[in-house]
Amino acid sequence: MKEEQIYEKIADLLADTRNTVVVTGAGISTEAGIPDFRGEKGIYRTLGEDKVLSLLNIKTFRKKPRDFYDFYRNYFMMPQVKPSRAHCLLAEMEKKGLIRAVVTQNIDNLHQEAGSKRVIAVHGNAERFVCTKFTCNTLVDADYVRNFPEIIPKCPQCESILKPDVVLFGEPIKNHRQARDIILSAQLLVVIGSSLTVYPLAGFVGEYCASRKNFIIINKGPTALDHVSTVKLETNHTGDALEQICNHL
Ligand code: NAD
Ligand code: ZN
């Protein structure tokens, strides 16, 4: 299929239902300036996957909080970037009733900043930190941690250690049931910027594909479910691609 025909086909599928769910991964935020893990500049390549898995881990956070925060501050205190064109277009499409919800693996808060209202963030949100003392649970924003005078940030209420409100390796994902339910109840599923290899979200998408046929992938490079997609749009520019699709609606 030519590119033009692909845009048209995707627009037709979107126009056919009021029940489209979008699943996004790190690839939607690379144009905003946040590298993904698997790409050329990604930390799986620069540091090695094993190192990332062991440092970005709940056990390291508990047992060696200084090692954890040395690493986390260097690589995960997200640069303060703005949502990309793709984030903004998804928010507009939700407003127009073209998208029911966004389920994201990203922790960058960019869908919410762009104005998307129904965002299910399964890996949490790096803009928030939460007190680890069970009875306190105070929340602070990332700026509080950025400005904290020590490497290990402490709660302003009780001085216990703060934890990023993100899912670390060894922790269960957030909103598991809600994410699965909304994906499985969709009439059209659109995946943007994900390799579909990170579980359990990739598993929910696989389950959807087992019983539904309307499945679109917009991504640079292969994904684990290309073979069952109705349409695969290969692109490095998710914002341009969504703009073209919207022009065909
Ligand atoms: P992933 O599995 O979501 O893969 C990213 C995919 O996006 C890759 O296939 C890549 O080729 C593609 N991609 C990259 N740039 C693109 C572009 N401009 N246009 C279209 N496609 C593009 O994610 P990952 O990198 O393997 O990271 C694993 C997990 O780590 C993520 O699911 C997420 O939880 C977390 N993470 C989050 C952020 C963020 O919040 N922005 C960034 C990095 C990693
Ligand atoms: Zn506290």
Coordinates of C-alpha atoms and ligand atoms in Angstrom, one line a residue:
M1 CA 0.0 0.0 0.0
K2 CA 1.2 3.5 -0.8
E3 CA 1.6 6.0 2.1
E4 CA -1.4 8.0 1.0
Q5 CA -3.6 4.9 0.9
I6 CA -2.4 3.9 4.4
Y7 CA -3.5 7.3 5.8
E8 CA -6.8 6.9 4.1
K9 CA -7.3 3.4 5.4
I10 CA -6.5 4.5 9.0
A11 CA -8.8 7.5 8.7
D12 CA -11.6 5.2 7.5
L13 CA -11.1 2.9 10.5
L14 CA -11.1 5.8 12.9
A15 CA -14.2 7.3 11.4
D16 CA -16.1 4.0 11.7
T17 CA -16.2 3.8 15.5
R18 CA -16.5 5.9 18.6
N19 CA -14.6 3.3 20.5
T20 CA -10.9 3.7 19.6
V21 CA -8.3 3.1 22.2
V22 CA -4.7 4.2 21.7
V23 CA -1.7 2.5 23.3
T24 CA 1.5 4.5 23.4
G25 CA 5.2 3.7 24.2
A26 CA 8.4 5.6 24.4
G27 CA 8.5 6.2 20.6
I28 CA 5.8 8.9 20.9
S29 CA 8.0 11.0 23.1
T30 CA 11.3 10.8 21.3
E31 CA 10.3 13.7 19.1
A32 CA 9.6 15.7 22.2
G33 CA 13.2 15.1 23.2
I34 CA 13.1 12.0 25.6
P35 CA 15.1 9.1 24.2
D36 CA 13.5 5.6 24.3
F37 CA 15.4 2.7 26.0
R38 CA 16.0 0.6 22.9
G39 CA 16.9 3.2 20.4
E40 CA 20.4 4.4 19.4
K41 CA 20.7 6.9 22.3
G42 CA 18.7 4.7 24.6
I43 CA 20.2 3.4 27.9
Y44 CA 19.7 -0.2 27.0
R45 CA 22.4 0.5 24.3
T46 CA 24.6 2.9 26.2
L47 CA 24.6 1.2 29.6
G48 CA 23.4 -2.3 28.8
E49 CA 20.0 -3.8 29.7
D50 CA 21.3 -5.8 32.7
K51 CA 22.6 -2.7 34.4
V52 CA 19.4 -0.8 33.9
L53 CA 17.3 -3.8 35.1
S54 CA 19.4 -4.1 38.3
L55 CA 19.5 -0.4 39.2
L56 CA 16.0 0.6 38.3
N57 CA 14.8 -2.1 40.6
I58 CA 12.7 -2.0 43.7
K59 CA 15.3 -4.1 45.6
T60 CA 18.1 -1.6 44.8
F61 CA 15.8 1.2 45.8
R62 CA 15.2 -0.4 49.2
K63 CA 18.7 -1.8 49.9
K64 CA 20.9 0.8 48.2
P65 CA 18.9 4.0 47.9
R66 CA 22.0 6.0 47.2
D67 CA 23.0 3.9 44.2
F68 CA 19.4 4.1 43.0
Y69 CA 19.2 7.8 43.3
D70 CA 22.6 8.4 41.7
F71 CA 21.4 6.6 38.7
Y72 CA 17.8 7.9 38.7
R73 CA 18.8 11.5 39.0
N74 CA 21.2 11.1 36.0
Y75 CA 18.9 9.3 33.7
F76 CA 15.3 9.7 34.9
M77 CA 14.8 13.1 36.1
M78 CA 13.1 13.9 32.7
P79 CA 14.4 17.0 31.0
Q80 CA 11.6 19.5 31.1
V81 CA 10.2 19.1 27.6
K82 CA 7.0 20.1 25.9
P83 CA 4.4 17.6 24.5
S84 CA 5.1 16.8 20.8
R85 CA 2.7 17.4 17.9
A86 CA 1.5 13.8 18.3
H87 CA 0.6 14.2 22.0
C88 CA -1.4 17.4 21.1
L89 CA -3.2 15.8 18.2
L90 CA -4.2 12.8 20.3
A91 CA -5.7 15.3 22.9
E92 CA -7.6 17.1 20.1
M93 CA -8.9 13.8 18.7
E94 CA -10.2 12.8 22.2
K95 CA -12.0 16.1 22.4
K96 CA -13.6 15.4 19.0
G97 CA -14.8 12.0 20.2
L98 CA -12.4 10.1 17.9
I99 CA -10.5 8.5 20.8
R100 CA -11.9 7.0 23.9
A101 CA -8.7 6.6 26.0
V102 CA -4.9 6.5 25.9
V103 CA -3.2 3.7 27.7
T104 CA 0.5 4.6 28.0
Q105 CA 3.7 2.9 29.2
N106 CA 5.3 6.3 29.4
I107 CA 6.0 8.1 32.6
D108 CA 6.7 11.5 31.2
N109 CA 3.2 13.1 31.8
L110 CA 3.2 14.5 28.3
H111 CA -0.3 13.1 27.3
Q112 CA -1.7 14.8 30.4
E113 CA 0.2 18.0 29.7
A114 CA -1.1 18.0 26.1
G115 CA -4.7 17.9 27.4
S116 CA -5.7 14.3 27.1
K117 CA -8.2 13.6 29.8
R118 CA -8.5 9.9 29.9
V119 CA -5.0 8.6 30.3
I120 CA -4.2 5.3 31.9
A121 CA -0.5 5.3 32.8
V122 CA 0.5 1.8 33.6
H123 CA 4.1 2.6 34.6
G124 CA 3.2 5.6 36.8
N125 CA 4.3 9.3 36.5
A126 CA 7.8 10.6 36.9
E127 CA 6.6 14.0 37.7
R128 CA 5.4 12.8 41.1
F129 CA 7.2 11.4 44.2
V130 CA 5.5 9.6 47.0
C131 CA 6.6 9.2 50.7
T132 CA 7.4 5.6 51.5
K133 CA 6.0 5.7 55.0
F134 CA 2.7 3.8 54.8
T135 CA 0.8 6.2 57.2
C136 CA 2.1 9.4 55.5
N137 CA 1.9 8.9 51.7
T138 CA 2.6 12.6 51.0
L139 CA 3.0 13.4 47.4
V140 CA 5.5 16.0 46.1
D141 CA 6.3 17.1 42.5
A142 CA 9.6 16.5 40.7
D143 CA 10.7 20.1 41.2
Y144 CA 10.8 19.5 45.0
V145 CA 13.2 16.5 44.4
R146 CA 15.2 18.4 41.7
N147 CA 15.8 21.2 44.3
F148 CA 16.4 18.9 47.3
P149 CA 19.9 19.6 48.7
E150 CA 20.8 15.9 49.1
I151 CA 20.9 13.0 46.7
I152 CA 18.3 11.0 48.5
P153 CA 15.1 13.1 48.8
K154 CA 13.2 13.1 52.0
C155 CA 9.5 13.7 52.7
P156 CA 8.7 17.3 53.8
Q157 CA 6.3 16.0 56.4
C158 CA 8.0 13.0 58.1
E159 CA 11.5 12.9 56.6
S160 CA 11.1 9.3 55.3
I161 CA 12.7 8.5 51.9
L162 CA 10.6 9.5 48.8
K163 CA 10.1 7.1 45.9
P164 CA 9.4 8.1 42.3
D165 CA 5.8 7.3 41.6
V166 CA 6.9 5.1 38.8
V167 CA 6.8 1.3 38.4
L168 CA 10.3 -0.1 39.0
F169 CA 11.5 -3.5 37.9
G170 CA 10.1 -6.0 40.4
E171 CA 6.9 -4.1 41.0
P172 CA 3.5 -4.7 39.6
I173 CA 2.1 -2.3 37.0
K174 CA -0.5 0.3 38.0
N175 CA -4.1 0.2 36.8
H176 CA -3.7 -3.4 35.6
R177 CA -7.4 -4.2 35.4
Q178 CA -8.5 -0.9 34.0
A179 CA -5.9 -1.0 31.2
R180 CA -6.8 -4.6 30.2
D181 CA -10.5 -3.9 30.3
I182 CA -10.4 -0.8 28.2
I183 CA -8.1 -2.4 25.6
L184 CA -10.2 -5.6 25.4
S185 CA -13.4 -3.6 25.0
A186 CA -12.1 -1.4 22.2
Q187 CA -13.5 -1.7 18.6
L188 CA -10.2 -0.2 17.2
L189 CA -6.8 -0.3 18.8
V190 CA -4.0 2.0 17.6
V191 CA -0.5 1.4 18.9
I192 CA 1.9 4.3 18.6
G193 CA 5.7 4.2 19.3
S194 CA 6.0 0.9 21.1
S195 CA 7.9 -2.3 20.3
L196 CA 5.2 -4.3 22.0
T197 CA 7.7 -6.3 23.9
V198 CA 7.1 -4.8 27.3
Y199 CA 4.8 -6.9 29.4
P200 CA 2.1 -7.1 30.6
L201 CA 0.8 -4.3 28.4
A202 CA 2.0 -6.1 25.2
G203 CA 0.1 -9.1 26.5
F204 CA -3.2 -7.1 26.7
V205 CA -2.6 -6.0 23.1
G206 CA -2.0 -9.6 22.1
E207 CA -5.2 -10.7 23.8
Y208 CA -7.1 -8.0 21.9
C209 CA -5.7 -9.2 18.6
A210 CA -6.8 -12.8 19.3
S211 CA -10.4 -11.8 19.0
R212 CA -10.6 -8.5 17.1
K213 CA -9.3 -7.5 13.7
N214 CA -9.1 -3.7 13.7
F215 CA -5.6 -3.1 14.8
I216 CA -3.2 -0.3 13.7
I217 CA 0.5 0.1 14.4
I218 CA 2.3 3.4 13.9
N219 CA 6.0 2.8 14.7
K220 CA 9.6 3.0 13.5
G221 CA 10.9 -0.5 13.1
P222 CA 9.4 -3.8 13.8
T223 CA 7.0 -4.7 16.7
A224 CA 6.1 -8.1 18.1
L225 CA 2.6 -7.9 16.6
D226 CA 3.2 -6.6 13.1
H227 CA 2.0 -9.9 11.6
V228 CA -1.5 -9.4 13.0
S229 CA -1.9 -5.7 12.2
T230 CA -4.6 -4.5 9.9
V231 CA -2.4 -1.6 8.9
K232 CA 1.2 -0.9 9.8
L233 CA 2.5 2.6 9.2
E234 CA 6.3 2.7 9.3
T235 CA 7.4 6.2 10.4
N236 CA 9.8 8.2 12.4
H237 CA 7.5 11.1 12.7
T238 CA 4.3 10.2 14.6
G239 CA 3.2 13.9 14.7
D240 CA 3.3 14.2 10.9
A241 CA 1.6 10.8 10.5
L242 CA -1.3 11.7 12.8
E243 CA -1.7 15.1 11.0
Q244 CA -1.9 13.3 7.6
I245 CA -4.5 10.9 9.1
C246 CA -6.6 13.7 10.5
N247 CA -6.5 15.5 7.1
H248 CA -8.1 12.4 5.6
L249 CA -10.9 12.3 8.2
Ligands
NAD1 P1 9.0 0.7 23.7 O1 8.9 -0.8 23.8 O2 7.8 1.4 23.9 O3 9.7 0.9 22.3 C1 9.8 2.2 21.7 C2 9.5 2.0 20.1 O4 9.3 3.2 19.6 C3 10.6 1.3 19.4 O5 10.1 0.3 18.5 C4 11.2 2.4 18.5 O6 11.7 2.0 17.3 C5 10.0 3.3 18.3 N1 10.3 4.7 18.1 C6 11.3 5.4 18.6 N2 11.2 6.7 18.1 C7 10.2 6.8 17.3 C8 9.6 7.8 16.5 N3 10.1 9.0 16.4 N4 8.5 7.5 15.7 C9 8.0 6.3 15.7 N5 8.5 5.2 16.5 C10 9.6 5.5 17.2 O7 9.9 1.4 24.7 P2 11.4 1.2 25.2 O8 12.2 2.2 24.6 O9 11.8 -0.2 25.0 O10 11.2 1.4 26.8 C11 10.7 0.5 27.7 C12 9.8 1.1 28.7 O11 10.5 2.1 29.4 C13 8.6 1.9 28.1 O12 7.6 1.1 27.9 C14 8.4 2.9 29.2 O13 7.7 2.4 30.3 C15 9.8 3.3 29.7 N6 10.3 4.5 29.1 C16 9.5 5.6 29.1 C17 9.9 6.8 28.5 C18 9.0 8.0 28.6 O14 8.2 8.1 29.5 N7 9.1 8.9 27.6 C19 11.1 6.8 27.8 C20 11.9 5.6 27.8 C21 11.5 4.5 28.4
ZN2 ZN 6.2 11.3 54.8

